[in-house]
PDB file of C-alpha atoms in Angstrom:
ATOM      1  CA  MET A   1      50.137   4.175  19.369  1.00  0.00           C
ATOM      2  CA  PRO A   2      47.138   3.657  17.050  1.00  0.00           C
ATOM      3  CA  GLU A   3      47.902   2.948  13.489  1.00  0.00           C
ATOM      4  CA  ASN A   4      47.164   5.824  11.130  1.00  0.00           C
ATOM      5  CA  ASN A   5      45.166   4.174   8.351  1.00  0.00           C
ATOM      6  CA  ASN A   6      43.884   6.621   5.758  1.00  0.00           C
ATOM      7  CA  ALA A   7      41.658   4.136   4.004  1.00  0.00           C
ATOM      8  CA  PRO A   8      37.985   5.244   3.761  1.00  0.00           C
ATOM      9  CA  ARG A   9      35.514   3.550   5.933  1.00  0.00           C
ATOM     10  CA  THR A  10      32.866   1.775   3.919  1.00  0.00           C
ATOM     11  CA  PHE A  11      29.709  -0.063   4.993  1.00  0.00           C
ATOM     12  CA  VAL A  12      27.911  -2.319   2.451  1.00  0.00           C
ATOM     13  CA  SER A  13      24.235  -2.923   3.138  1.00  0.00           C
ATOM     14  CA  SER A  14      22.016  -5.093   1.123  1.00  0.00           C
ATOM     15  CA  ALA A  15      18.193  -5.068   0.866  1.00  0.00           C
ATOM     16  CA  GLN A  16      18.210  -8.231   2.884  1.00  0.00           C
ATOM     17  CA  ASP A  17      19.960  -6.359   5.733  1.00  0.00           C
ATOM     18  CA  LYS A  18      17.232  -3.830   5.729  1.00  0.00           C
ATOM     19  CA  ALA A  19      14.245  -6.031   5.621  1.00  0.00           C
ATOM     20  CA  GLY A  20      12.015  -5.545   8.706  1.00  0.00           C
ATOM     21  CA  LYS A  21      13.887  -2.498   9.853  1.00  0.00           C
ATOM     22  CA  LEU A  22      12.215   0.888   9.500  1.00  0.00           C
ATOM     23  CA  ASP A  23      14.979   3.382   9.855  1.00  0.00           C
ATOM     24  CA  VAL A  24      14.554   7.139   9.215  1.00  0.00           C
ATOM     25  CA  ALA A  25      15.076   6.783   5.449  1.00  0.00           C
ATOM     26  CA  SER A  26      12.335   4.173   5.499  1.00  0.00           C
ATOM     27  CA  LEU A  27      10.027   6.351   7.417  1.00  0.00           C
ATOM     28  CA  VAL A  28      10.734   9.296   5.049  1.00  0.00           C
ATOM     29  CA  LEU A  29       9.863   7.159   2.036  1.00  0.00           C
ATOM     30  CA  LEU A  30       6.653   5.949   3.681  1.00  0.00           C
ATOM     31  CA  ALA A  31       5.645   9.555   4.558  1.00  0.00           C
ATOM     32  CA  VAL A  32       6.404  10.637   0.949  1.00  0.00           C
ATOM     33  CA  LEU A  33       4.279   7.811  -0.566  1.00  0.00           C
ATOM     34  CA  MET A  34       1.558   8.498   1.826  1.00  0.00           C
ATOM     35  CA  ALA A  35       1.514  12.224   1.041  1.00  0.00           C
ATOM     36  CA  ALA A  36       1.635  11.580  -2.680  1.00  0.00           C
ATOM     37  CA  GLY A  37      -1.207   9.124  -2.322  1.00  0.00           C
ATOM     38  CA  PHE A  38      -3.294  11.582  -0.464  1.00  0.00           C
ATOM     39  CA  VAL A  39      -2.638  14.432  -2.929  1.00  0.00           C
ATOM     40  CA  LEU A  40      -3.375  12.177  -5.920  1.00  0.00           C
ATOM     41  CA  ASN A  41      -6.612  10.983  -4.133  1.00  0.00           C
ATOM     42  CA  ILE A  42      -7.913  14.546  -3.772  1.00  0.00           C
ATOM     43  CA  THR A  43      -6.964  15.534  -7.312  1.00  0.00           C
ATOM     44  CA  VAL A  44      -6.716  12.909  -9.918  1.00  0.00           C
ATOM     45  CA  GLY A  45      -8.866  10.431  -7.914  1.00  0.00           C
ATOM     46  CA  LYS A  46     -11.669  12.811  -7.656  1.00  0.00           C
ATOM     47  CA  ALA A  47     -11.407  13.775 -11.344  1.00  0.00           C
ATOM     48  CA  LEU A  48     -11.490  10.032 -12.353  1.00  0.00           C
ATOM     49  CA  ALA A  49     -14.471   9.456 -10.049  1.00  0.00           C
ATOM     50  CA  ILE A  50     -16.835  10.476 -12.839  1.00  0.00           C
ATOM     51  CA  THR A  51     -15.810   7.293 -14.687  1.00  0.00           C
ATOM     52  CA  GLY A  52     -16.998   5.101 -11.761  1.00  0.00           C
ATOM     53  CA  ILE A  53     -13.574   3.891 -11.156  1.00  0.00           C
ATOM     54  CA  GLN A  54     -11.616   5.846  -8.779  1.00  0.00           C
ATOM     55  CA  PRO A  55      -7.989   4.528  -7.970  1.00  0.00           C
ATOM     56  CA  GLU A  56      -7.325   4.591  -4.272  1.00  0.00           C
ATOM     57  CA  PHE A  57      -3.828   6.077  -4.374  1.00  0.00           C
ATOM     58  CA  VAL A  58      -3.269   5.655  -0.686  1.00  0.00           C
ATOM     59  CA  ILE A  59      -3.698   1.941  -0.953  1.00  0.00           C
ATOM     60  CA  SER A  60      -1.334   1.910  -3.895  1.00  0.00           C
ATOM     61  CA  ALA A  61       1.150   3.999  -1.698  1.00  0.00           C
ATOM     62  CA  TYR A  62       1.032   1.488   1.157  1.00  0.00           C
ATOM     63  CA  CYS A  63       1.295  -1.505  -1.093  1.00  0.00           C
ATOM     64  CA  LEU A  64       4.372   0.037  -2.589  1.00  0.00           C
ATOM     65  CA  ALA A  65       5.826   0.947   0.736  1.00  0.00           C
ATOM     66  CA  ILE A  66       5.348  -2.612   2.097  1.00  0.00           C
ATOM     67  CA  LEU A  67       6.835  -4.226  -1.038  1.00  0.00           C
ATOM     68  CA  ILE A  68       9.804  -1.885  -1.024  1.00  0.00           C
ATOM     69  CA  LEU A  69      10.590  -1.653   2.758  1.00  0.00           C
ATOM     70  CA  ARG A  70       9.663  -5.223   3.480  1.00  0.00           C
ATOM     71  CA  PRO A  71       8.544  -4.463   7.195  1.00  0.00           C
ATOM     72  CA  SER A  72       7.598  -7.062   9.723  1.00  0.00           C
ATOM     73  CA  LEU A  73       3.939  -8.214  10.009  1.00  0.00           C
ATOM     74  CA  PRO A  74       3.234  -5.742  12.898  1.00  0.00           C
ATOM     75  CA  GLN A  75       4.865  -2.886  10.986  1.00  0.00           C
ATOM     76  CA  SER A  76       2.862  -3.779   7.846  1.00  0.00           C
ATOM     77  CA  VAL A  77      -0.363  -3.574   9.898  1.00  0.00           C
ATOM     78  CA  LEU A  78       0.834  -0.296  11.389  1.00  0.00           C
ATOM     79  CA  ILE A  79       1.309   1.016   7.849  1.00  0.00           C
ATOM     80  CA  GLY A  80      -2.221  -0.024   7.126  1.00  0.00           C
ATOM     81  CA  VAL A  81      -3.327   1.917  10.211  1.00  0.00           C
ATOM     82  CA  LEU A  82      -1.406   5.036   8.945  1.00  0.00           C
ATOM     83  CA  ALA A  83      -2.994   4.752   5.577  1.00  0.00           C
ATOM     84  CA  ALA A  84      -6.506   4.390   7.094  1.00  0.00           C
ATOM     85  CA  THR A  85      -5.704   7.528   9.173  1.00  0.00           C
ATOM     86  CA  VAL A  86      -4.797   9.489   6.006  1.00  0.00           C
ATOM     87  CA  ILE A  87      -7.819   8.262   4.148  1.00  0.00           C
ATOM     88  CA  GLN A  88      -9.945   9.605   7.027  1.00  0.00           C
ATOM     89  CA  LEU A  89      -9.657  13.060   5.575  1.00  0.00           C
ATOM     90  CA  THR A  90     -11.472  12.098   2.369  1.00  0.00           C
ATOM     91  CA  THR A  91     -13.543   9.015   3.133  1.00  0.00           C
ATOM     92  CA  SER A  92     -17.372   9.018   2.916  1.00  0.00           C
ATOM     93  CA  VAL A  93     -17.633   6.765   5.939  1.00  0.00           C
ATOM     94  CA  PRO A  94     -15.250   7.954   8.811  1.00  0.00           C
ATOM     95  CA  GLY A  95     -13.652   5.098  10.735  1.00  0.00           C
ATOM     96  CA  LEU A  96     -14.504   2.374   8.220  1.00  0.00           C
ATOM     97  CA  GLU A  97     -11.032   2.396   6.483  1.00  0.00           C
ATOM     98  CA  TYR A  98      -9.454   0.903   9.589  1.00  0.00           C
ATOM     99  CA  LEU A  99     -11.483  -2.252   9.090  1.00  0.00           C
ATOM    100  CA  CYS A 100     -10.246  -2.249   5.541  1.00  0.00           C
ATOM    101  CA  ASP A 101      -6.640  -1.329   5.595  1.00  0.00           C
ATOM    102  CA  ILE A 102      -5.445  -3.298   8.653  1.00  0.00           C
ATOM    103  CA  PRO A 103      -6.201  -6.598   6.811  1.00  0.00           C
ATOM    104  CA  GLY A 104      -4.949  -4.878   3.545  1.00  0.00           C
ATOM    105  CA  GLY A 105      -1.483  -4.328   5.297  1.00  0.00           C
ATOM    106  CA  ALA A 106      -1.291  -7.877   6.412  1.00  0.00           C
ATOM    107  CA  ILE A 107      -2.142  -9.188   2.967  1.00  0.00           C
ATOM    108  CA  MET A 108       0.447  -7.025   1.328  1.00  0.00           C
ATOM    109  CA  PHE A 109       3.013  -8.242   3.898  1.00  0.00           C
ATOM    110  CA  LEU A 110       2.431 -11.799   2.623  1.00  0.00           C
ATOM    111  CA  PHE A 111       2.989 -10.711  -0.968  1.00  0.00           C
ATOM    112  CA  ALA A 112       6.133  -8.892   0.099  1.00  0.00           C
ATOM    113  CA  GLN A 113       7.483 -12.022   1.833  1.00  0.00           C
ATOM    114  CA  ALA A 114       6.672 -14.052  -1.411  1.00  0.00           C
ATOM    115  CA  VAL A 115       8.850 -11.381  -3.399  1.00  0.00           C
ATOM    116  CA  ALA A 116      11.635 -11.788  -0.889  1.00  0.00           C
ATOM    117  CA  ARG A 117      11.526 -15.578  -1.056  1.00  0.00           C
ATOM    118  CA  ARG A 118      11.595 -15.558  -4.940  1.00  0.00           C
ATOM    119  CA  GLY A 119      14.283 -12.956  -5.221  1.00  0.00           C
ATOM    120  CA  SER A 120      12.513 -11.303  -7.926  1.00  0.00           C
ATOM    121  CA  ALA A 121       9.089  -9.623  -8.188  1.00  0.00           C
ATOM    122  CA  GLY A 122       7.605 -10.757 -11.438  1.00  0.00           C
ATOM    123  CA  VAL A 123       3.945 -10.001 -11.210  1.00  0.00           C
ATOM    124  CA  LEU A 124       3.694 -10.261  -7.555  1.00  0.00           C
ATOM    125  CA  PRO A 125       3.294  -6.538  -6.957  1.00  0.00           C
ATOM    126  CA  LEU A 126       0.408  -6.504  -9.455  1.00  0.00           C
ATOM    127  CA  ALA A 127      -1.252  -9.627  -7.720  1.00  0.00           C
ATOM    128  CA  GLY A 128      -0.662  -8.254  -4.244  1.00  0.00           C
ATOM    129  CA  ALA A 129      -2.100  -4.799  -5.062  1.00  0.00           C
ATOM    130  CA  PHE A 130      -5.079  -6.423  -6.818  1.00  0.00           C
ATOM    131  CA  VAL A 131      -5.901  -8.813  -3.814  1.00  0.00           C
ATOM    132  CA  THR A 132      -5.196  -6.187  -1.255  1.00  0.00           C
ATOM    133  CA  THR A 133      -7.413  -3.559  -2.933  1.00  0.00           C
ATOM    134  CA  THR A 134     -10.115  -6.150  -3.641  1.00  0.00           C
ATOM    135  CA  VAL A 135     -10.284  -7.279  -0.049  1.00  0.00           C
ATOM    136  CA  SER A 136     -10.258  -3.705   1.404  1.00  0.00           C
ATOM    137  CA  GLY A 137     -12.926  -2.708  -1.334  1.00  0.00           C
ATOM    138  CA  LEU A 138     -15.170  -5.627  -0.401  1.00  0.00           C
ATOM    139  CA  ILE A 139     -14.946  -4.942   3.333  1.00  0.00           C
ATOM    140  CA  PHE A 140     -15.684  -1.170   2.670  1.00  0.00           C
ATOM    141  CA  ALA A 141     -18.651  -1.865   0.164  1.00  0.00           C
ATOM    142  CA  THR A 142     -20.148  -4.550   2.364  1.00  0.00           C
ATOM    143  CA  VAL A 143     -20.002  -2.597   5.723  1.00  0.00           C
ATOM    144  CA  ALA A 144     -21.028   0.709   4.071  1.00  0.00           C
ATOM    145  CA  THR A 145     -24.006  -0.790   2.202  1.00  0.00           C
ATOM    146  CA  VAL A 146     -25.324  -3.269   4.803  1.00  0.00           C
ATOM    147  CA  VAL A 147     -24.357  -1.649   8.124  1.00  0.00           C
ATOM    148  CA  VAL A 148     -24.188   2.059   7.388  1.00  0.00           C
ATOM    149  CA  LEU A 149     -26.970   2.237   4.772  1.00  0.00           C
ATOM    150  CA  GLY A 150     -29.010  -0.515   6.044  1.00  0.00           C
ATOM    151  CA  ALA A 151     -29.438  -2.067   2.532  1.00  0.00           C
ATOM    152  CA  ALA A 152     -29.906  -5.733   1.849  1.00  0.00           C
ATOM    153  CA  PRO A 153     -26.641  -7.762   1.527  1.00  0.00           C
ATOM    154  CA  SER A 154     -27.378  -8.393  -2.015  1.00  0.00           C
ATOM    155  CA  SER A 155     -26.965  -4.679  -2.841  1.00  0.00           C
ATOM    156  CA  VAL A 156     -23.170  -5.164  -2.435  1.00  0.00           C
ATOM    157  CA  VAL A 157     -23.376  -6.681  -5.892  1.00  0.00           C
ATOM    158  CA  ALA A 158     -23.855  -3.345  -7.335  1.00  0.00           C
ATOM    159  CA  MET A 159     -20.612  -2.179  -5.892  1.00  0.00           C
ATOM    160  CA  LEU A 160     -18.592  -4.932  -7.396  1.00  0.00           C
ATOM    161  CA  PRO A 161     -17.596  -3.167 -10.610  1.00  0.00           C
ATOM    162  CA  VAL A 162     -16.236  -0.248  -8.593  1.00  0.00           C
ATOM    163  CA  VAL A 163     -14.376  -2.416  -6.242  1.00  0.00           C
ATOM    164  CA  PHE A 164     -12.769  -4.572  -9.096  1.00  0.00           C
ATOM    165  CA  GLY A 165     -12.212  -1.397 -11.221  1.00  0.00           C
ATOM    166  CA  THR A 166     -10.308   0.257  -8.393  1.00  0.00           C
ATOM    167  CA  ALA A 167      -8.353  -2.875  -7.798  1.00  0.00           C
ATOM    168  CA  LEU A 168      -7.362  -3.052 -11.449  1.00  0.00           C
ATOM    169  CA  ALA A 169      -6.355   0.607 -11.416  1.00  0.00           C
ATOM    170  CA  ASN A 170      -4.276   0.058  -8.280  1.00  0.00           C
ATOM    171  CA  CYS A 171      -2.525  -3.085  -9.351  1.00  0.00           C
ATOM    172  CA  VAL A 172      -1.368  -1.436 -12.557  1.00  0.00           C
ATOM    173  CA  ILE A 173      -0.061   1.595 -10.719  1.00  0.00           C
ATOM    174  CA  VAL A 174       1.814  -0.635  -8.135  1.00  0.00           C
ATOM    175  CA  GLN A 175       3.306  -2.844 -10.902  1.00  0.00           C
ATOM    176  CA  VAL A 176       4.503   0.155 -12.973  1.00  0.00           C
ATOM    177  CA  LEU A 177       5.980   1.986 -10.036  1.00  0.00           C
ATOM    178  CA  TYR A 178       7.488  -0.903  -7.990  1.00  0.00           C
ATOM    179  CA  LEU A 179      10.773  -1.258  -9.781  1.00  0.00           C
ATOM    180  CA  PRO A 180      11.574   2.423 -10.389  1.00  0.00           C
ATOM    181  CA  LEU A 181      10.756   3.193  -6.745  1.00  0.00           C
ATOM    182  CA  LYS A 182      12.816   0.289  -5.392  1.00  0.00           C
ATOM    183  CA  LYS A 183      15.771   1.375  -7.363  1.00  0.00           C
ATOM    184  CA  ALA A 184      15.452   5.036  -6.301  1.00  0.00           C
ATOM    185  CA  ALA A 185      15.141   3.830  -2.736  1.00  0.00           C
ATOM    186  CA  LYS A 186      18.106   1.577  -3.242  1.00  0.00           C
ATOM    187  CA  ARG A 187      16.410  -1.375  -1.695  1.00  0.00           C
TER     188      ARG A 187
END
């Protein structure tokens, strides 16, 4: 006869156990971050556009998702594809975001791996979001200016303040939100 043990069953899971695994809770967090990024883009982002610096909240959202969830490289790239798909609803150049956010997902993956190796984040979320947004912005500015508008490559220089301003805004957002969201997600 089986032994009647009334002790509660427990399962202890660490953030290390969850790395590279996108379970339902991870997908819900990703969806919430993407939705929040989209809503902030069409409200706050558009309001801030008059300053010339428009945070790209969807990029901030996928940077946070990759840092918190620590997906694999293919999953990080897929998160970049999902972000680009969300941005399609508001972008000025449809399709271009895919060229920007696929490498962005891969870059953020490298920073998430660095956070995992160090065991603490420090300023890596800030640096990762800055580099990711800068690369994404430079790709967007270059392709939009040279290919879509047919302007001279030197015209991209005029876009640099917007690219770096957006990167600065995004990196501050990611750095400020990383630890509270990580704790809330129990990662």
